[in-house]
């Protein structure tokens, strides 16, 4: 099911709740003037770390929700905890974020909106064309397996982007 969207009932209820939280964080990021992306990391022990996009408010072009989350998680958690965690994100991680997830040793990613669907809404950002490179393709070139689950068809994941990129 790499290209087909999963229905919400096709994933675990706990996974769905974390994915919905990531979308709520994306809305909060948008509300404060950042790009609408949010991410949640959950360890096997149930430790939760959350992050939002800070590109605009942090004046940080690499302040994507996932890179912020990887950095914060690395500061708060042990390597073994990262190695047993799942990263939930409102939108499929870009190539940069996917690389950060890979290097952090996070073994599982669950996302709602696909990179392709986001790309249909955003042709360029600040005059720069988007980088169309799905996370699975980036991870296919790594030396370890990272499970990728998604896209998960959640209307709110699309709605948070509507009219933002116009």
mmCIF file with all atom_site columns, C-alpha atoms in Angstrom:
data_model
loop_
_atom_site.group_PDB
_atom_site.id
_atom_site.type_symbol
_atom_site.label_atom_id
_atom_site.label_alt_id
_atom_site.label_comp_id
_atom_site.label_asym_id
_atom_site.label_entity_id
_atom_site.label_seq_id
_atom_site.pdbx_PDB_ins_code
_atom_site.Cartn_x
_atom_site.Cartn_y
_atom_site.Cartn_z
_atom_site.occupancy
_atom_site.B_iso_or_equiv
_atom_site.pdbx_formal_charge
_atom_site.auth_seq_id
_atom_site.auth_comp_id
_atom_site.auth_asym_id
_atom_site.auth_atom_id
_atom_site.pdbx_PDB_model_num
ATOM 1   C CA . UNK A 1 1   ? 0.000  0.000  0.000  1.00 0.00 ? 1   UNK A CA 1
ATOM 2   C CA . UNK A 1 2   ? 2.820  2.421  -0.717 1.00 0.00 ? 2   UNK A CA 1
ATOM 3   C CA . UNK A 1 3   ? 0.774  4.701  -2.936 1.00 0.00 ? 3   UNK A CA 1
ATOM 4   C CA . UNK A 1 4   ? -2.766 4.048  -1.724 1.00 0.00 ? 4   UNK A CA 1
ATOM 5   C CA . UNK A 1 5   ? -3.987 6.004  1.275  1.00 0.00 ? 5   UNK A CA 1
ATOM 6   C CA . UNK A 1 6   ? -4.838 3.962  4.330  1.00 0.00 ? 6   UNK A CA 1
ATOM 7   C CA . UNK A 1 7   ? -8.212 4.539  5.923  1.00 0.00 ? 7   UNK A CA 1
ATOM 8   C CA . UNK A 1 8   ? -7.998 5.659  9.567  1.00 0.00 ? 8   UNK A CA 1
ATOM 9   C CA . UNK A 1 9   ? -9.503 2.347  10.691 1.00 0.00 ? 9   UNK A CA 1
ATOM 10  C CA . UNK A 1 10  ? -6.606 0.523  9.016  1.00 0.00 ? 10  UNK A CA 1
ATOM 11  C CA . UNK A 1 11  ? -4.089 1.702  11.624 1.00 0.00 ? 11  UNK A CA 1
ATOM 12  C CA . UNK A 1 12  ? -3.953 1.130  15.371 1.00 0.00 ? 12  UNK A CA 1
ATOM 13  C CA . UNK A 1 13  ? -6.158 3.451  17.492 1.00 0.00 ? 13  UNK A CA 1
ATOM 14  C CA . UNK A 1 14  ? -3.122 4.705  19.445 1.00 0.00 ? 14  UNK A CA 1
ATOM 15  C CA . UNK A 1 15  ? -1.307 5.471  16.181 1.00 0.00 ? 15  UNK A CA 1
ATOM 16  C CA . UNK A 1 16  ? -4.348 7.377  14.936 1.00 0.00 ? 16  UNK A CA 1
ATOM 17  C CA . UNK A 1 17  ? -4.480 9.461  18.131 1.00 0.00 ? 17  UNK A CA 1
ATOM 18  C CA . UNK A 1 18  ? -0.798 10.409 17.773 1.00 0.00 ? 18  UNK A CA 1
ATOM 19  C CA . UNK A 1 19  ? -1.293 11.265 14.116 1.00 0.00 ? 19  UNK A CA 1
ATOM 20  C CA . UNK A 1 20  ? -4.255 13.477 14.998 1.00 0.00 ? 20  UNK A CA 1
ATOM 21  C CA . UNK A 1 21  ? -2.090 15.210 17.626 1.00 0.00 ? 21  UNK A CA 1
ATOM 22  C CA . UNK A 1 22  ? 0.561  15.891 14.969 1.00 0.00 ? 22  UNK A CA 1
ATOM 23  C CA . UNK A 1 23  ? -2.119 17.506 12.797 1.00 0.00 ? 23  UNK A CA 1
ATOM 24  C CA . UNK A 1 24  ? -3.270 19.620 15.768 1.00 0.00 ? 24  UNK A CA 1
ATOM 25  C CA . UNK A 1 25  ? 0.338  20.773 16.207 1.00 0.00 ? 25  UNK A CA 1
ATOM 26  C CA . UNK A 1 26  ? 0.421  21.656 12.491 1.00 0.00 ? 26  UNK A CA 1
ATOM 27  C CA . UNK A 1 27  ? -2.634 23.844 13.022 1.00 0.00 ? 27  UNK A CA 1
ATOM 28  C CA . UNK A 1 28  ? -0.992 25.483 16.053 1.00 0.00 ? 28  UNK A CA 1
ATOM 29  C CA . UNK A 1 29  ? 2.126  26.174 13.968 1.00 0.00 ? 29  UNK A CA 1
ATOM 30  C CA . UNK A 1 30  ? -0.014 27.751 11.261 1.00 0.00 ? 30  UNK A CA 1
ATOM 31  C CA . UNK A 1 31  ? -1.925 29.797 13.811 1.00 0.00 ? 31  UNK A CA 1
ATOM 32  C CA . UNK A 1 32  ? 1.293  31.341 15.106 1.00 0.00 ? 32  UNK A CA 1
ATOM 33  C CA . UNK A 1 33  ? 2.605  32.151 11.624 1.00 0.00 ? 33  UNK A CA 1
ATOM 34  C CA . UNK A 1 34  ? 4.693  29.111 10.752 1.00 0.00 ? 34  UNK A CA 1
ATOM 35  C CA . UNK A 1 35  ? 4.270  26.541 8.021  1.00 0.00 ? 35  UNK A CA 1
ATOM 36  C CA . UNK A 1 36  ? 1.537  24.017 8.938  1.00 0.00 ? 36  UNK A CA 1
ATOM 37  C CA . UNK A 1 37  ? 3.542  20.991 10.034 1.00 0.00 ? 37  UNK A CA 1
ATOM 38  C CA . UNK A 1 38  ? 3.615  19.124 13.343 1.00 0.00 ? 38  UNK A CA 1
ATOM 39  C CA . UNK A 1 39  ? 5.284  15.958 14.613 1.00 0.00 ? 39  UNK A CA 1
ATOM 40  C CA . UNK A 1 40  ? 5.144  13.668 17.642 1.00 0.00 ? 40  UNK A CA 1
ATOM 41  C CA . UNK A 1 41  ? 7.657  11.051 18.764 1.00 0.00 ? 41  UNK A CA 1
ATOM 42  C CA . UNK A 1 42  ? 6.514  8.221  21.032 1.00 0.00 ? 42  UNK A CA 1
ATOM 43  C CA . UNK A 1 43  ? 8.962  5.811  22.657 1.00 0.00 ? 43  UNK A CA 1
ATOM 44  C CA . UNK A 1 44  ? 8.212  2.202  23.527 1.00 0.00 ? 44  UNK A CA 1
ATOM 45  C CA . UNK A 1 45  ? 7.922  3.344  27.169 1.00 0.00 ? 45  UNK A CA 1
ATOM 46  C CA . UNK A 1 46  ? 5.303  5.924  26.183 1.00 0.00 ? 46  UNK A CA 1
ATOM 47  C CA . UNK A 1 47  ? 7.494  9.029  26.424 1.00 0.00 ? 47  UNK A CA 1
ATOM 48  C CA . UNK A 1 48  ? 6.113  11.688 24.100 1.00 0.00 ? 48  UNK A CA 1
ATOM 49  C CA . UNK A 1 49  ? 8.081  14.548 22.534 1.00 0.00 ? 49  UNK A CA 1
ATOM 50  C CA . UNK A 1 50  ? 6.310  17.092 20.310 1.00 0.00 ? 50  UNK A CA 1
ATOM 51  C CA . UNK A 1 51  ? 7.494  19.731 17.849 1.00 0.00 ? 51  UNK A CA 1
ATOM 52  C CA . UNK A 1 52  ? 6.162  22.199 15.320 1.00 0.00 ? 52  UNK A CA 1
ATOM 53  C CA . UNK A 1 53  ? 7.588  23.979 12.327 1.00 0.00 ? 53  UNK A CA 1
ATOM 54  C CA . UNK A 1 54  ? 9.638  27.081 13.241 1.00 0.00 ? 54  UNK A CA 1
ATOM 55  C CA . UNK A 1 55  ? 10.741 28.255 9.793  1.00 0.00 ? 55  UNK A CA 1
ATOM 56  C CA . UNK A 1 56  ? 9.114  31.688 10.106 1.00 0.00 ? 56  UNK A CA 1
ATOM 57  C CA . UNK A 1 57  ? 9.013  32.411 13.836 1.00 0.00 ? 57  UNK A CA 1
ATOM 58  C CA . UNK A 1 58  ? 12.470 30.958 14.407 1.00 0.00 ? 58  UNK A CA 1
ATOM 59  C CA . UNK A 1 59  ? 13.950 32.456 11.234 1.00 0.00 ? 59  UNK A CA 1
ATOM 60  C CA . UNK A 1 60  ? 15.281 28.975 10.554 1.00 0.00 ? 60  UNK A CA 1
ATOM 61  C CA . UNK A 1 61  ? 14.992 27.538 7.027  1.00 0.00 ? 61  UNK A CA 1
ATOM 62  C CA . UNK A 1 62  ? 15.621 24.021 8.362  1.00 0.00 ? 62  UNK A CA 1
ATOM 63  C CA . UNK A 1 63  ? 13.200 24.401 11.271 1.00 0.00 ? 63  UNK A CA 1
ATOM 64  C CA . UNK A 1 64  ? 10.823 21.753 9.986  1.00 0.00 ? 64  UNK A CA 1
ATOM 65  C CA . UNK A 1 65  ? 8.681  19.953 12.560 1.00 0.00 ? 65  UNK A CA 1
ATOM 66  C CA . UNK A 1 66  ? 10.555 16.678 12.092 1.00 0.00 ? 66  UNK A CA 1
ATOM 67  C CA . UNK A 1 67  ? 14.063 18.152 12.275 1.00 0.00 ? 67  UNK A CA 1
ATOM 68  C CA . UNK A 1 68  ? 13.041 20.097 15.388 1.00 0.00 ? 68  UNK A CA 1
ATOM 69  C CA . UNK A 1 69  ? 11.619 16.898 16.849 1.00 0.00 ? 69  UNK A CA 1
ATOM 70  C CA . UNK A 1 70  ? 14.742 14.863 16.069 1.00 0.00 ? 70  UNK A CA 1
ATOM 71  C CA . UNK A 1 71  ? 16.922 17.526 17.697 1.00 0.00 ? 71  UNK A CA 1
ATOM 72  C CA . UNK A 1 72  ? 14.723 17.832 20.796 1.00 0.00 ? 72  UNK A CA 1
ATOM 73  C CA . UNK A 1 73  ? 14.388 14.054 21.121 1.00 0.00 ? 73  UNK A CA 1
ATOM 74  C CA . UNK A 1 74  ? 18.139 13.623 20.853 1.00 0.00 ? 74  UNK A CA 1
ATOM 75  C CA . UNK A 1 75  ? 18.583 16.069 23.724 1.00 0.00 ? 75  UNK A CA 1
ATOM 76  C CA . UNK A 1 76  ? 15.977 14.357 25.928 1.00 0.00 ? 76  UNK A CA 1
ATOM 77  C CA . UNK A 1 77  ? 16.216 10.647 25.148 1.00 0.00 ? 77  UNK A CA 1
ATOM 78  C CA . UNK A 1 78  ? 18.808 7.891  25.092 1.00 0.00 ? 78  UNK A CA 1
ATOM 79  C CA . UNK A 1 79  ? 19.829 6.300  21.792 1.00 0.00 ? 79  UNK A CA 1
ATOM 80  C CA . UNK A 1 80  ? 18.054 3.072  22.793 1.00 0.00 ? 80  UNK A CA 1
ATOM 81  C CA . UNK A 1 81  ? 14.820 4.984  23.338 1.00 0.00 ? 81  UNK A CA 1
ATOM 82  C CA . UNK A 1 82  ? 15.048 6.535  19.876 1.00 0.00 ? 82  UNK A CA 1
ATOM 83  C CA . UNK A 1 83  ? 15.713 3.083  18.432 1.00 0.00 ? 83  UNK A CA 1
ATOM 84  C CA . UNK A 1 84  ? 12.375 1.874  19.842 1.00 0.00 ? 84  UNK A CA 1
ATOM 85  C CA . UNK A 1 85  ? 10.263 4.877  18.900 1.00 0.00 ? 85  UNK A CA 1
ATOM 86  C CA . UNK A 1 86  ? 7.744  5.927  16.274 1.00 0.00 ? 86  UNK A CA 1
ATOM 87  C CA . UNK A 1 87  ? 7.609  9.360  14.695 1.00 0.00 ? 87  UNK A CA 1
ATOM 88  C CA . UNK A 1 88  ? 4.136  10.587 13.727 1.00 0.00 ? 88  UNK A CA 1
ATOM 89  C CA . UNK A 1 89  ? 3.859  13.530 11.380 1.00 0.00 ? 89  UNK A CA 1
ATOM 90  C CA . UNK A 1 90  ? 1.074  15.538 9.819  1.00 0.00 ? 90  UNK A CA 1
ATOM 91  C CA . UNK A 1 91  ? 2.709  15.377 6.383  1.00 0.00 ? 91  UNK A CA 1
ATOM 92  C CA . UNK A 1 92  ? 5.210  13.000 4.811  1.00 0.00 ? 92  UNK A CA 1
ATOM 93  C CA . UNK A 1 93  ? 8.724  14.077 5.791  1.00 0.00 ? 93  UNK A CA 1
ATOM 94  C CA . UNK A 1 94  ? 10.755 15.891 3.146  1.00 0.00 ? 94  UNK A CA 1
ATOM 95  C CA . UNK A 1 95  ? 14.150 14.542 2.065  1.00 0.00 ? 95  UNK A CA 1
ATOM 96  C CA . UNK A 1 96  ? 15.980 16.628 4.695  1.00 0.00 ? 96  UNK A CA 1
ATOM 97  C CA . UNK A 1 97  ? 13.705 15.479 7.511  1.00 0.00 ? 97  UNK A CA 1
ATOM 98  C CA . UNK A 1 98  ? 13.812 11.882 6.325  1.00 0.00 ? 98  UNK A CA 1
ATOM 99  C CA . UNK A 1 99  ? 17.594 12.007 6.515  1.00 0.00 ? 99  UNK A CA 1
ATOM 100 C CA . UNK A 1 100 ? 17.420 13.361 10.068 1.00 0.00 ? 100 UNK A CA 1
ATOM 101 C CA . UNK A 1 101 ? 15.008 10.582 11.053 1.00 0.00 ? 101 UNK A CA 1
ATOM 102 C CA . UNK A 1 102 ? 17.317 7.981  9.509  1.00 0.00 ? 102 UNK A CA 1
ATOM 103 C CA . UNK A 1 103 ? 20.447 9.312  11.257 1.00 0.00 ? 103 UNK A CA 1
ATOM 104 C CA . UNK A 1 104 ? 18.622 9.509  14.592 1.00 0.00 ? 104 UNK A CA 1
ATOM 105 C CA . UNK A 1 105 ? 17.936 5.761  14.392 1.00 0.00 ? 105 UNK A CA 1
ATOM 106 C CA . UNK A 1 106 ? 14.148 6.116  14.529 1.00 0.00 ? 106 UNK A CA 1
ATOM 107 C CA . UNK A 1 107 ? 12.780 2.860  13.076 1.00 0.00 ? 107 UNK A CA 1
ATOM 108 C CA . UNK A 1 108 ? 9.181  3.811  12.223 1.00 0.00 ? 108 UNK A CA 1
ATOM 109 C CA . UNK A 1 109 ? 7.400  6.791  10.654 1.00 0.00 ? 109 UNK A CA 1
ATOM 110 C CA . UNK A 1 110 ? 3.633  7.274  10.303 1.00 0.00 ? 110 UNK A CA 1
ATOM 111 C CA . UNK A 1 111 ? 2.315  10.181 8.236  1.00 0.00 ? 111 UNK A CA 1
ATOM 112 C CA . UNK A 1 112 ? -1.029 11.568 7.080  1.00 0.00 ? 112 UNK A CA 1
ATOM 113 C CA . UNK A 1 113 ? -0.736 13.783 3.983  1.00 0.00 ? 113 UNK A CA 1
ATOM 114 C CA . UNK A 1 114 ? 1.599  12.503 1.257  1.00 0.00 ? 114 UNK A CA 1
ATOM 115 C CA . UNK A 1 115 ? 4.454  14.487 -0.250 1.00 0.00 ? 115 UNK A CA 1
ATOM 116 C CA . UNK A 1 116 ? 2.728  14.174 -3.638 1.00 0.00 ? 116 UNK A CA 1
ATOM 117 C CA . UNK A 1 117 ? -0.558 15.590 -2.324 1.00 0.00 ? 117 UNK A CA 1
ATOM 118 C CA . UNK A 1 118 ? 1.270  18.450 -0.616 1.00 0.00 ? 118 UNK A CA 1
ATOM 119 C CA . UNK A 1 119 ? 3.190  19.080 -3.847 1.00 0.00 ? 119 UNK A CA 1
ATOM 120 C CA . UNK A 1 120 ? -0.115 19.490 -5.670 1.00 0.00 ? 120 UNK A CA 1
ATOM 121 C CA . UNK A 1 121 ? -0.901 22.382 -3.297 1.00 0.00 ? 121 UNK A CA 1
ATOM 122 C CA . UNK A 1 122 ? 2.585  23.945 -3.161 1.00 0.00 ? 122 UNK A CA 1
ATOM 123 C CA . UNK A 1 123 ? 4.498  24.403 -6.386 1.00 0.00 ? 123 UNK A CA 1
ATOM 124 C CA . UNK A 1 124 ? 7.172  26.619 -4.873 1.00 0.00 ? 124 UNK A CA 1
ATOM 125 C CA . UNK A 1 125 ? 8.071  28.147 -1.561 1.00 0.00 ? 125 UNK A CA 1
ATOM 126 C CA . UNK A 1 126 ? 9.715  31.577 -1.303 1.00 0.00 ? 126 UNK A CA 1
ATOM 127 C CA . UNK A 1 127 ? 10.487 31.362 -5.014 1.00 0.00 ? 127 UNK A CA 1
ATOM 128 C CA . UNK A 1 128 ? 12.136 27.948 -4.713 1.00 0.00 ? 128 UNK A CA 1
ATOM 129 C CA . UNK A 1 129 ? 10.531 24.936 -6.454 1.00 0.00 ? 129 UNK A CA 1
ATOM 130 C CA . UNK A 1 130 ? 9.600  22.079 -4.149 1.00 0.00 ? 130 UNK A CA 1
ATOM 131 C CA . UNK A 1 131 ? 11.786 18.989 -3.831 1.00 0.00 ? 131 UNK A CA 1
ATOM 132 C CA . UNK A 1 132 ? 9.627  16.060 -4.940 1.00 0.00 ? 132 UNK A CA 1
ATOM 133 C CA . UNK A 1 133 ? 11.328 13.100 -3.280 1.00 0.00 ? 133 UNK A CA 1
ATOM 134 C CA . UNK A 1 134 ? 9.162  10.682 -1.272 1.00 0.00 ? 134 UNK A CA 1
ATOM 135 C CA . UNK A 1 135 ? 10.503 9.477  2.061  1.00 0.00 ? 135 UNK A CA 1
ATOM 136 C CA . UNK A 1 136 ? 10.401 5.829  1.004  1.00 0.00 ? 136 UNK A CA 1
ATOM 137 C CA . UNK A 1 137 ? 12.704 6.618  -1.902 1.00 0.00 ? 137 UNK A CA 1
ATOM 138 C CA . UNK A 1 138 ? 15.205 8.391  0.367  1.00 0.00 ? 138 UNK A CA 1
ATOM 139 C CA . UNK A 1 139 ? 15.129 5.537  2.882  1.00 0.00 ? 139 UNK A CA 1
ATOM 140 C CA . UNK A 1 140 ? 15.565 2.903  0.172  1.00 0.00 ? 140 UNK A CA 1
ATOM 141 C CA . UNK A 1 141 ? 19.169 4.090  -0.086 1.00 0.00 ? 141 UNK A CA 1
ATOM 142 C CA . UNK A 1 142 ? 19.942 3.587  3.602  1.00 0.00 ? 142 UNK A CA 1
ATOM 143 C CA . UNK A 1 143 ? 21.710 0.713  5.252  1.00 0.00 ? 143 UNK A CA 1
ATOM 144 C CA . UNK A 1 144 ? 18.872 -0.154 7.638  1.00 0.00 ? 144 UNK A CA 1
ATOM 145 C CA . UNK A 1 145 ? 15.135 -0.558 7.344  1.00 0.00 ? 145 UNK A CA 1
ATOM 146 C CA . UNK A 1 146 ? 12.826 2.229  8.456  1.00 0.00 ? 146 UNK A CA 1
ATOM 147 C CA . UNK A 1 147 ? 9.149  1.266  8.361  1.00 0.00 ? 147 UNK A CA 1
ATOM 148 C CA . UNK A 1 148 ? 7.007  3.927  6.691  1.00 0.00 ? 148 UNK A CA 1
ATOM 149 C CA . UNK A 1 149 ? 3.236  3.879  7.173  1.00 0.00 ? 149 UNK A CA 1
ATOM 150 C CA . UNK A 1 150 ? 1.119  6.260  5.161  1.00 0.00 ? 150 UNK A CA 1
ATOM 151 C CA . UNK A 1 151 ? -0.432 8.184  3.765  1.00 0.00 ? 151 UNK A CA 1
ATOM 152 C CA . UNK A 1 152 ? -3.351 7.926  6.183  1.00 0.00 ? 152 UNK A CA 1
ATOM 153 C CA . UNK A 1 153 ? -6.457 9.584  4.778  1.00 0.00 ? 153 UNK A CA 1
ATOM 154 C CA . UNK A 1 154 ? -7.318 12.227 7.365  1.00 0.00 ? 154 UNK A CA 1
ATOM 155 C CA . UNK A 1 155 ? -9.131 15.278 5.943  1.00 0.00 ? 155 UNK A CA 1
ATOM 156 C CA . UNK A 1 156 ? -7.685 17.567 8.628  1.00 0.00 ? 156 UNK A CA 1
ATOM 157 C CA . UNK A 1 157 ? -4.168 16.878 7.284  1.00 0.00 ? 157 UNK A CA 1
ATOM 158 C CA . UNK A 1 158 ? -5.182 18.467 3.987  1.00 0.00 ? 158 UNK A CA 1
ATOM 159 C CA . UNK A 1 159 ? -7.383 21.174 5.507  1.00 0.00 ? 159 UNK A CA 1
ATOM 160 C CA . UNK A 1 160 ? -4.536 22.630 7.586  1.00 0.00 ? 160 UNK A CA 1
ATOM 161 C CA . UNK A 1 161 ? -2.763 23.522 4.307  1.00 0.00 ? 161 UNK A CA 1
ATOM 162 C CA . UNK A 1 162 ? -5.737 24.986 2.433  1.00 0.00 ? 162 UNK A CA 1
ATOM 163 C CA . UNK A 1 163 ? -5.174 28.618 1.401  1.00 0.00 ? 163 UNK A CA 1
ATOM 164 C CA . UNK A 1 164 ? -1.896 28.752 3.359  1.00 0.00 ? 164 UNK A CA 1
ATOM 165 C CA . UNK A 1 165 ? 0.340  28.427 0.289  1.00 0.00 ? 165 UNK A CA 1
ATOM 166 C CA . UNK A 1 166 ? -1.702 30.732 -1.981 1.00 0.00 ? 166 UNK A CA 1
#
